[in-house]
Coordinates of N, CA and C in Angstrom, one line a residue:
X1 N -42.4 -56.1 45.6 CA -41.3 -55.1 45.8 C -40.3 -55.1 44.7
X2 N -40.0 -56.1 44.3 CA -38.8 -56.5 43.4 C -39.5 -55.7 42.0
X3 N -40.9 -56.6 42.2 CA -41.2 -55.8 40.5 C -41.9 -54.1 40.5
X4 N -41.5 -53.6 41.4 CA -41.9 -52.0 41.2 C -40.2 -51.6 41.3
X5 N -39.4 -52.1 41.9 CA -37.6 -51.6 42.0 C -37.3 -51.6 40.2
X6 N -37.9 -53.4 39.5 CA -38.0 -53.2 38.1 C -38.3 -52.2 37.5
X7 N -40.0 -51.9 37.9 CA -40.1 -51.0 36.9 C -39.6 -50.0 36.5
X8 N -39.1 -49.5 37.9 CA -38.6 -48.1 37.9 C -37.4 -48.1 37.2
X9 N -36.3 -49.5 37.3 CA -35.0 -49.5 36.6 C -35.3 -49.5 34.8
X10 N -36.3 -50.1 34.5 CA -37.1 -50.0 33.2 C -37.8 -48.4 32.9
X11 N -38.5 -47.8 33.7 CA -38.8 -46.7 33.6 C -37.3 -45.8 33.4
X12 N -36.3 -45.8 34.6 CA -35.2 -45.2 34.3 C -34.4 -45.5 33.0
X13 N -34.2 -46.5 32.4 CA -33.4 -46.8 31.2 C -34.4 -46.0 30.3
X14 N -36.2 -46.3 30.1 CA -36.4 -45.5 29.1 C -36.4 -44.1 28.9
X15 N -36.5 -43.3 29.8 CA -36.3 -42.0 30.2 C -34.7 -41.5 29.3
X16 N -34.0 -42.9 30.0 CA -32.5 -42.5 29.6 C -32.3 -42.6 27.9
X17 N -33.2 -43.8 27.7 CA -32.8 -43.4 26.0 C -33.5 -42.5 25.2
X18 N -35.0 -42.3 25.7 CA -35.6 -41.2 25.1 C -34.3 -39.7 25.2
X19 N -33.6 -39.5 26.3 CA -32.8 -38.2 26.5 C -31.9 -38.2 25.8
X20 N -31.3 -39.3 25.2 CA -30.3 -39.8 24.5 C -30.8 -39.1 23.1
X21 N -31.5 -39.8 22.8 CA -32.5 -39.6 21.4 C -32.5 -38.3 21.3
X22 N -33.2 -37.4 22.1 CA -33.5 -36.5 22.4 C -32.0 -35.3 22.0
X23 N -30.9 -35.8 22.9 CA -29.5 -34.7 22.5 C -29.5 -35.1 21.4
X24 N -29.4 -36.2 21.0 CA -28.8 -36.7 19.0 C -29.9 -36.0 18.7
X25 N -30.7 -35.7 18.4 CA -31.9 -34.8 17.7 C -31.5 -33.8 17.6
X26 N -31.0 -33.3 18.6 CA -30.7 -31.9 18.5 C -29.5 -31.1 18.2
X27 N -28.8 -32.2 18.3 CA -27.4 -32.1 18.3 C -27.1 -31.9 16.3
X28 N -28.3 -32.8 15.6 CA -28.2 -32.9 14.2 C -28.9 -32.2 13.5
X29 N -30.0 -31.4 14.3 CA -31.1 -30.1 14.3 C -30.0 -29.3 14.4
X30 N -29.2 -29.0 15.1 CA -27.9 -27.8 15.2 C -26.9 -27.9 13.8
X31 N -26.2 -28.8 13.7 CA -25.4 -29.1 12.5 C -26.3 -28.7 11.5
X32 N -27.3 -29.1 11.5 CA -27.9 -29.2 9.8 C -28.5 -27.2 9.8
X33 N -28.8 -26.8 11.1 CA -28.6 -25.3 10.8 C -28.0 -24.2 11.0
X34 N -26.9 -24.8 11.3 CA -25.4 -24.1 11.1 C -24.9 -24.3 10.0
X35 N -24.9 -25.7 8.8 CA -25.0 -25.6 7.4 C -25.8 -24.2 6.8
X36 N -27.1 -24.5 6.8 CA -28.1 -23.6 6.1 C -27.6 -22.2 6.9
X37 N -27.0 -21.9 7.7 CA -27.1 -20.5 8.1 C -25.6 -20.0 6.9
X38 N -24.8 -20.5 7.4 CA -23.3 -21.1 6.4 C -23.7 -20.8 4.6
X39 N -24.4 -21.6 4.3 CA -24.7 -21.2 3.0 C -25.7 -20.2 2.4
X40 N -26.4 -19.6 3.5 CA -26.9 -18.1 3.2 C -26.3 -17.2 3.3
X41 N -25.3 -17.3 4.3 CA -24.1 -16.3 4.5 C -23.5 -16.4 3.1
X42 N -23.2 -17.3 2.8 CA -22.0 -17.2 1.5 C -22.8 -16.6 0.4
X43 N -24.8 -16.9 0.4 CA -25.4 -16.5 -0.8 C -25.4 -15.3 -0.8
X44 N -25.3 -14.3 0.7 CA -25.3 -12.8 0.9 C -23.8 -12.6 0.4
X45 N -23.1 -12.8 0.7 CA -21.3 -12.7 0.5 C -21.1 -12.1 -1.3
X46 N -22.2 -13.4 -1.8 CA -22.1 -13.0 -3.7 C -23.1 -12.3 -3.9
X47 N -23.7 -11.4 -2.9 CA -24.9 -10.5 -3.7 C -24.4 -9.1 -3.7
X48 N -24.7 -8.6 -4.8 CA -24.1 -7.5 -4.6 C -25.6 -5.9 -5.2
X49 N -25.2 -4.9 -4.3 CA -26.4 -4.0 -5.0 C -26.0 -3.0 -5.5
X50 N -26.7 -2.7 -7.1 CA -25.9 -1.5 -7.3 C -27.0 -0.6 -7.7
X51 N -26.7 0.8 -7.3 CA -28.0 1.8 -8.1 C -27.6 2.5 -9.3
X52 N -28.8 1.9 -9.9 CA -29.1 2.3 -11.4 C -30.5 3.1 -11.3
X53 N -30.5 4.5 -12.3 CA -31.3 5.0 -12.6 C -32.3 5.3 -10.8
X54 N -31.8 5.8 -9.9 CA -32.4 5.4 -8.7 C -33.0 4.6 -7.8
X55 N -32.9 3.4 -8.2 CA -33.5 2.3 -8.2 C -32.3 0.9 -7.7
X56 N -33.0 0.5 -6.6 CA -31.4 -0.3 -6.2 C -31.9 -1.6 -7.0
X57 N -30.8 -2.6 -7.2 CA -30.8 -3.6 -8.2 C -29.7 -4.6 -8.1
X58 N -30.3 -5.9 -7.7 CA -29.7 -7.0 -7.2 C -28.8 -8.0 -8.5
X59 N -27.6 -7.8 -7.9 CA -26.7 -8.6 -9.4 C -26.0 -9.6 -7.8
X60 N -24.9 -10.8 -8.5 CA -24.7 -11.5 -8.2 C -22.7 -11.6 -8.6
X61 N -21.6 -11.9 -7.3 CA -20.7 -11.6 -7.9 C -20.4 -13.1 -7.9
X62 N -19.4 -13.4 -9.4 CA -18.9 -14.4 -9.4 C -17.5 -14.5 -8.4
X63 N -17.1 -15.6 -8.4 CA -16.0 -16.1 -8.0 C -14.6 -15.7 -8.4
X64 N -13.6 -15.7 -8.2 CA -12.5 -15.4 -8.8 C -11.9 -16.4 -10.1
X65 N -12.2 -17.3 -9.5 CA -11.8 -18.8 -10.7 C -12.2 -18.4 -11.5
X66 N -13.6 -17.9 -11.9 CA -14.7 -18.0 -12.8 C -14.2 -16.6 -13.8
X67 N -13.1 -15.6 -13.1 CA -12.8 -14.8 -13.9 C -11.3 -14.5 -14.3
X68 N -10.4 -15.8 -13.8 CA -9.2 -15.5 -13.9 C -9.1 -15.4 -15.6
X69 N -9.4 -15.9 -16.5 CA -8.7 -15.9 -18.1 C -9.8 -14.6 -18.4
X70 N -9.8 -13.8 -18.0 CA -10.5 -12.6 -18.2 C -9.4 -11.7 -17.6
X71 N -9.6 -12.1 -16.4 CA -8.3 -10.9 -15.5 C -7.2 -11.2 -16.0
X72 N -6.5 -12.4 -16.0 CA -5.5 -12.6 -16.6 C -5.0 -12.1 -17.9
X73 N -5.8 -12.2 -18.9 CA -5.2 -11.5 -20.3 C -5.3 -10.1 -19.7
X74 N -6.2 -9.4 -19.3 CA -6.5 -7.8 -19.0 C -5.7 -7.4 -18.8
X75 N -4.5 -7.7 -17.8 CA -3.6 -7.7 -16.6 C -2.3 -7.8 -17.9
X76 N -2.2 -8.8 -18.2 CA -1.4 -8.3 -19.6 C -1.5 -7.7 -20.3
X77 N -2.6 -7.2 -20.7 CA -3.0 -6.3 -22.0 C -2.5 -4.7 -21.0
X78 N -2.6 -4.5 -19.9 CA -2.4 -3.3 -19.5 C -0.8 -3.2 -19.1
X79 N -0.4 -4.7 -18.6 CA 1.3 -4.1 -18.3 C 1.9 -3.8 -19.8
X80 N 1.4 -4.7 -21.1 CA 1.8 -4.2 -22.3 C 1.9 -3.0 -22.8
X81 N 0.6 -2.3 -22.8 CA 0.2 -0.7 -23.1 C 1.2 0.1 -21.7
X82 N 1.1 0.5 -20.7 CA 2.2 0.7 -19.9 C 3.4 1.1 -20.7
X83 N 4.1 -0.2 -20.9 CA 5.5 -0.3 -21.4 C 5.5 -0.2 -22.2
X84 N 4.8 -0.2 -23.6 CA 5.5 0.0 -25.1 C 4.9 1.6 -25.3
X85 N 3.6 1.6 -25.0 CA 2.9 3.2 -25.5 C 3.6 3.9 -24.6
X86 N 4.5 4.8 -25.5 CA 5.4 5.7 -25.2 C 5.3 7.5 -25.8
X87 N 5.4 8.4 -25.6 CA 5.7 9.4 -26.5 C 6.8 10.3 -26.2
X88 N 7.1 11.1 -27.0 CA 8.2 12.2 -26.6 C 8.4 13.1 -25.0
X89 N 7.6 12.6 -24.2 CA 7.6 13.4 -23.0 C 8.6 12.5 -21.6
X90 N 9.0 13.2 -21.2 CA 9.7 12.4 -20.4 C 9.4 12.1 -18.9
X91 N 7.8 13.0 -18.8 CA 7.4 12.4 -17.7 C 6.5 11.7 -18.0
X92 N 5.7 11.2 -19.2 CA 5.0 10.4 -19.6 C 5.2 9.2 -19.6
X93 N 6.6 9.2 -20.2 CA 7.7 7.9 -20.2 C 7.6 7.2 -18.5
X94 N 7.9 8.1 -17.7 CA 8.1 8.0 -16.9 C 6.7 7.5 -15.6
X95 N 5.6 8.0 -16.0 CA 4.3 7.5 -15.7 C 3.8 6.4 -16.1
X96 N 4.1 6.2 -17.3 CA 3.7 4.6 -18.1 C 4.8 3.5 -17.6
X97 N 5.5 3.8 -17.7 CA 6.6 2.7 -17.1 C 6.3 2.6 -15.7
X98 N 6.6 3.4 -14.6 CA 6.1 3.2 -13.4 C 5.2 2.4 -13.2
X99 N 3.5 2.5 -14.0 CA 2.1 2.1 -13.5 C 2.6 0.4 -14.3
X100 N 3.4 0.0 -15.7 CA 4.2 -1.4 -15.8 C 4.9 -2.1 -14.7
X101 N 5.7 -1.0 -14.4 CA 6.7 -2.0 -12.8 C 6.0 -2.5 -11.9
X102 N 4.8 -1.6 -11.5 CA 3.8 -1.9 -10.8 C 3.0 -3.9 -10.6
X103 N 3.5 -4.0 -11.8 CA 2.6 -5.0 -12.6 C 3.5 -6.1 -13.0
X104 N 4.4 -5.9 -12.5 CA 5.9 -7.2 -13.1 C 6.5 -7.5 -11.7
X105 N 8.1 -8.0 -12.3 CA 9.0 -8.5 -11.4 C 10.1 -7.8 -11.8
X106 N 11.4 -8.1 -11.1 CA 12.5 -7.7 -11.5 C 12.7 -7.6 -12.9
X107 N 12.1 -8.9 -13.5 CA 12.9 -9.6 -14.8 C 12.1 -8.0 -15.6
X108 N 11.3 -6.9 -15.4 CA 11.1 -6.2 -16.3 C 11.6 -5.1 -15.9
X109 N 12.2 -5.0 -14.4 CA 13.2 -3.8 -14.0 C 14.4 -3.9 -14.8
X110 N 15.0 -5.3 -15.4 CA 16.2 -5.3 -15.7 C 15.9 -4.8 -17.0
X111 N 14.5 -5.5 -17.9 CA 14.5 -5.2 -19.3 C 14.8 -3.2 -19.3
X112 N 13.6 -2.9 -18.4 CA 13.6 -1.4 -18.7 C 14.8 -0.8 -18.3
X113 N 16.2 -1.3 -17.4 CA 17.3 -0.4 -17.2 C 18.2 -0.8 -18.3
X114 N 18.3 -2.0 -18.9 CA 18.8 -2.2 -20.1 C 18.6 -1.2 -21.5
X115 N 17.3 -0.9 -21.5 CA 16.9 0.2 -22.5 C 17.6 1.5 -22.3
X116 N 17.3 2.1 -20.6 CA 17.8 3.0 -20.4 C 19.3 2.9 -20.5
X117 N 20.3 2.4 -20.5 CA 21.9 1.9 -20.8 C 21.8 2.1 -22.1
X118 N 20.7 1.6 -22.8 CA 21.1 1.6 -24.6 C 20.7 3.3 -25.1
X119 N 20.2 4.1 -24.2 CA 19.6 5.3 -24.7 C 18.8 5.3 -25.2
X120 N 17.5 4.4 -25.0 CA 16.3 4.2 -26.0 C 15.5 5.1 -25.5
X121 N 15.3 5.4 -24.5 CA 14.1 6.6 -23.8 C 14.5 8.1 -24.2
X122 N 16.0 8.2 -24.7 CA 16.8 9.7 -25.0 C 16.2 9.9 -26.5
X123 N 16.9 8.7 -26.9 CA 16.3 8.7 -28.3 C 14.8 9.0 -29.2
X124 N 14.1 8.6 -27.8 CA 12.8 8.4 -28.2 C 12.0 10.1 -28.1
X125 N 13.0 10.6 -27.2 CA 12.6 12.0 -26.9 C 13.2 12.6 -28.0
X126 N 14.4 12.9 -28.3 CA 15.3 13.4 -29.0 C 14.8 13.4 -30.6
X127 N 14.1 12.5 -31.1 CA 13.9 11.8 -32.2 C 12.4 12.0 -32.6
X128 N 11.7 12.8 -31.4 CA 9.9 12.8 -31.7 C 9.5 11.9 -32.1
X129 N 9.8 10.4 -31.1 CA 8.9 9.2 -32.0 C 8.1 9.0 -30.9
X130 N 6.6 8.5 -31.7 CA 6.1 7.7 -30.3 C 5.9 6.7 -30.6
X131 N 6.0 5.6 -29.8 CA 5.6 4.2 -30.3 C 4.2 3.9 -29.2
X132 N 3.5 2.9 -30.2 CA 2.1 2.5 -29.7 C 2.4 0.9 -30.4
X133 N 1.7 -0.1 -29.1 CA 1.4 -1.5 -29.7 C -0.2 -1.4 -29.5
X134 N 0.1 -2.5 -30.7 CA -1.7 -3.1 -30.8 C -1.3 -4.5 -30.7
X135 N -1.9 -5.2 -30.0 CA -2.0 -6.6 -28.8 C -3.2 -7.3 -30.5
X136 N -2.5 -8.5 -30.8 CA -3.1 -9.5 -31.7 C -4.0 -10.3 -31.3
X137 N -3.7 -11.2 -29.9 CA -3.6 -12.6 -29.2 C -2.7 -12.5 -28.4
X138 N -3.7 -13.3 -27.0 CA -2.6 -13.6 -25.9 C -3.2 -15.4 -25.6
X139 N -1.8 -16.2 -25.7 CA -1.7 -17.5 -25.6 C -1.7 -17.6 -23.9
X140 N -2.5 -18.0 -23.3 CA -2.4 -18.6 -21.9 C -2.8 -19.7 -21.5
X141 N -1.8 -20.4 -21.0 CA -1.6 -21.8 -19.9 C -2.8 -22.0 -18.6
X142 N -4.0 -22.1 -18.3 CA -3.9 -22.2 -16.7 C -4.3 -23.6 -16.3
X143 N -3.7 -24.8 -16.6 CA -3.4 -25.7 -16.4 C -2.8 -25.8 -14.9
X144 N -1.8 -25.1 -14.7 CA -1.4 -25.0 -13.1 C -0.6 -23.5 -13.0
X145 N -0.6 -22.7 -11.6 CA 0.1 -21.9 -11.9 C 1.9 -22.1 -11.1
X146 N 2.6 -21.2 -11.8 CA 2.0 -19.9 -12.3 C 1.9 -19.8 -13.6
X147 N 0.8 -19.4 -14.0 CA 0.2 -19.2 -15.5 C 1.0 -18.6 -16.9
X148 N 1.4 -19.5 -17.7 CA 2.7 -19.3 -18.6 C 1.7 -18.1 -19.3
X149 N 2.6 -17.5 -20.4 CA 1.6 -17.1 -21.5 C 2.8 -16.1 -22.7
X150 N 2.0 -16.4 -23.6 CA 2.6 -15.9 -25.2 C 2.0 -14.7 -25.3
X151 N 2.7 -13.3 -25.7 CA 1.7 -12.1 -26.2 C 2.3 -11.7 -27.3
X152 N 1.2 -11.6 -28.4 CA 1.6 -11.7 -30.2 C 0.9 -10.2 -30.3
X153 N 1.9 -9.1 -30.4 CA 1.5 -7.8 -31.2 C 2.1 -6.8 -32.0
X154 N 1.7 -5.9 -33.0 CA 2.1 -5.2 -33.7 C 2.9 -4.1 -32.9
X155 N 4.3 -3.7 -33.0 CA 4.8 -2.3 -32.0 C 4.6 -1.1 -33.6
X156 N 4.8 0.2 -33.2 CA 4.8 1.1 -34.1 C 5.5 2.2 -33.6
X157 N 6.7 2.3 -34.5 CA 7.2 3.7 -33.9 C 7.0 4.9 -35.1
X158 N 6.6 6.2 -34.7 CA 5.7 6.9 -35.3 C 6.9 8.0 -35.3
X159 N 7.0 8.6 -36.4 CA 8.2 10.0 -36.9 C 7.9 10.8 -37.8
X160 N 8.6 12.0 -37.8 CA 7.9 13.0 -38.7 C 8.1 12.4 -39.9
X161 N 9.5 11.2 -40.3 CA 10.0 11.2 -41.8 C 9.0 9.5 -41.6
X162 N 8.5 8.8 -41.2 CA 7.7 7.9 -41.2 C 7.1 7.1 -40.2
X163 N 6.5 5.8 -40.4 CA 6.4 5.1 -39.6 C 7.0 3.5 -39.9
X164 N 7.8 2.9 -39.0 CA 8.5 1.4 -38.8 C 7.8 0.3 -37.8
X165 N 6.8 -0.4 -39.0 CA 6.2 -1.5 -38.2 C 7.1 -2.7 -37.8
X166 N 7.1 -2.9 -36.3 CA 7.4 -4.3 -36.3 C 6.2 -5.4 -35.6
X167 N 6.7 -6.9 -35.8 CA 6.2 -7.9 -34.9 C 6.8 -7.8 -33.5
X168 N 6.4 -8.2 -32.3 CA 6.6 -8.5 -31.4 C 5.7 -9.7 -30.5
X169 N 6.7 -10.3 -30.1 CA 6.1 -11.5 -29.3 C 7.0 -11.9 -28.1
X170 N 6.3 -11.8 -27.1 CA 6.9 -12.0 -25.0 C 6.4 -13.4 -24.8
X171 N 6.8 -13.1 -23.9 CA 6.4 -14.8 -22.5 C 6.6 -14.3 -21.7
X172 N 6.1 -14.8 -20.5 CA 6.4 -14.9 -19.2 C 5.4 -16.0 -18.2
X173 N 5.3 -15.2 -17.4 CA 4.1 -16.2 -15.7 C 3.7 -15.0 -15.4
X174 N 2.4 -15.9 -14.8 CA 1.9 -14.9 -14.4 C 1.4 -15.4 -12.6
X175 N 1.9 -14.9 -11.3 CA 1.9 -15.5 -10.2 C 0.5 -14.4 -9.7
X176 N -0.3 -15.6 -9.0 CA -1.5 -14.6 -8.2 C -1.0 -14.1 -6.6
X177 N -1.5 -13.1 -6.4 CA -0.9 -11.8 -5.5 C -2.3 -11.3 -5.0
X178 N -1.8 -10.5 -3.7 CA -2.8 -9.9 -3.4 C -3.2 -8.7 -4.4
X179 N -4.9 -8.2 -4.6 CA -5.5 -7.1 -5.2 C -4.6 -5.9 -4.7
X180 N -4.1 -4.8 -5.3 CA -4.0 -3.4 -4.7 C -4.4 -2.2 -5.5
X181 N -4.6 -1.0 -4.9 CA -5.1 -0.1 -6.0 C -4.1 -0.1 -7.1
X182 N -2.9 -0.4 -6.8 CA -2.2 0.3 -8.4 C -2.4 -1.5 -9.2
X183 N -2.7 -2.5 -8.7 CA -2.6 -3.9 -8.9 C -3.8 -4.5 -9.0
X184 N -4.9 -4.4 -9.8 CA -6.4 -4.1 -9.2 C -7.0 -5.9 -9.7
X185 N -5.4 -6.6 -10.8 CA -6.4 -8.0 -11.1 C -5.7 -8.4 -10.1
X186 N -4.3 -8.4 -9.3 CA -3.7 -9.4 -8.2 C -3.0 -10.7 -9.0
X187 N -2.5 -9.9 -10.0 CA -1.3 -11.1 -11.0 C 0.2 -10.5 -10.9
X188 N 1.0 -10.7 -10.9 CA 2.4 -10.5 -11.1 C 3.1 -11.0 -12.2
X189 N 3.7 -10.7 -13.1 CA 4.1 -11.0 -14.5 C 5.6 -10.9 -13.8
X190 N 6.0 -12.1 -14.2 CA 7.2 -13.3 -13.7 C 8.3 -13.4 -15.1
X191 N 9.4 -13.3 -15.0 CA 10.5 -14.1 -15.7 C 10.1 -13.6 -17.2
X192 N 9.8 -12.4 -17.4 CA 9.0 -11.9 -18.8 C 10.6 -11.5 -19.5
X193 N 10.2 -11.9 -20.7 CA 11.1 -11.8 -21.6 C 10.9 -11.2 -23.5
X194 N 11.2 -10.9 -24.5 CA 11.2 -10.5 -25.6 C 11.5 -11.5 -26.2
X195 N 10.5 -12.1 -26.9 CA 11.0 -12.8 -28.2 C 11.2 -12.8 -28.8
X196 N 10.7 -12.1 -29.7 CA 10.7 -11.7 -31.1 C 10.7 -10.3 -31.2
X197 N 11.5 -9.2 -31.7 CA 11.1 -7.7 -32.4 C 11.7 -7.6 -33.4
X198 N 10.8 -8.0 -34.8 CA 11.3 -7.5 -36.2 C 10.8 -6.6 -37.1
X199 N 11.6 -5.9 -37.6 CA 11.4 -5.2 -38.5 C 10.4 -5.6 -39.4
X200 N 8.6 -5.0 -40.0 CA 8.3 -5.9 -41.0 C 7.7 -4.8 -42.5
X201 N 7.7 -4.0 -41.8 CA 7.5 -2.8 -43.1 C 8.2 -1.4 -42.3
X202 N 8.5 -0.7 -43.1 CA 8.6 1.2 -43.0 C 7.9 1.6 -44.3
X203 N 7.3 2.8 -43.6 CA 5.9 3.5 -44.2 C 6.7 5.2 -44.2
X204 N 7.3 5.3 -45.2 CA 7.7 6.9 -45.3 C 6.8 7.9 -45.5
X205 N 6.7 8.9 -45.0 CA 5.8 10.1 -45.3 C 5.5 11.0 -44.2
X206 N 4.7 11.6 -44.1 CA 4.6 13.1 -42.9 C 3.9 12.1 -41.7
X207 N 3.9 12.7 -40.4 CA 3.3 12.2 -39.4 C 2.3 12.7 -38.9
X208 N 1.3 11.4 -38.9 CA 0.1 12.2 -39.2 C -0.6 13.5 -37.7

């Protein structure tokens, strides 16, 4: 009697560890495919399809890290053109500067009502000039943000009696933001300032 009460307490314990066994099995069969579901989701997340020539066609989107010093200069390169490409129109003035504000902080609300105080936009109308920059090099930091950066370019103000080249060189940061339609890399240009604007030639003659 004793040894059939054993067996069964032996029978019971193995039962009990095989069940044991049995949840940890499955418990680590779950984990390990809730990983793999996890990272096919993410591999769908970066696929992207686009149609070409009628024909759908599988590309792959990178990351945002992988494109900030791309977005980043761009995002500069466009609040630059904004604000300096100017011409004699006053709602143009007024369209290009807006789609800049868009794209800054105060520190370039104050630059642009400073101008407007000095009569630079009256002048600009009054005077038929238009000014255009051409962007040299942009020095950028992304070591940590928010992302410093240097922009080295040629400004040009254009007139019937000539043209006056100068140098120009800015700084500022650049803080990450949410994406919006008028904001499409999701940067903010911080504490932006004028370095440098000098005079480096005048080009007398008709406009072209």
């Amino acid at each position: 009697m004793f040894q059939k009460l054993k067996d069964k307490d032996n029978a019971y314990k193995e039962i009990r560890r095989i069940s044991i066994i049995a949840i940890c099995a499955s418990a680590i069969i779950g984990i390990v495919a809730q990983g793999f579901n996890y990272a096919k989701l993410k591999q769908v997340q970066n696929q992207i399809y686009v149609l070409a020539d009628g024909k759908v066609m599988q590309a792959y989107a990178s990351s945002r890290a992988a494109n900030i010093p791309v977005e980043a200069k761009d995002h500069i390169r466009n609040f630059h053109f904004y604000f300096f490409n100017l011409d004699p129109d006053d709602t143009q003035i007024k369209k290009n500067i807006g789609k800049a504000l868009y794209l800054a902080d105060n520190s370039v609300k104050k630059a642009h009502d400073n101008l407007i105080q000095q009569g630079f936009y009256t002048q600009v109308i009054s005077s038929n000039t238009s000014q255009r920059i051409t962007i040299d090099s942009i020095a950028l930091n992304l070591d940590k943000q928010p992302y410093k950066f240097k922009c080295f370019a040629i400004q040009e103000l254009i007139q019937t009696s000539g043209t006056v080249t100068r140098t120009l060189i800015t700084a500022g940061q650049l803080k990450t933001i949410s994406r919006s339609e008028k904001n499409a890399h999701g940067f903010l240009i911080e504490n932006w300032r004028v370095l440098q604007n000098n005079d480096i030639k005048t080009l007398n003659g008709n406009r072209p």
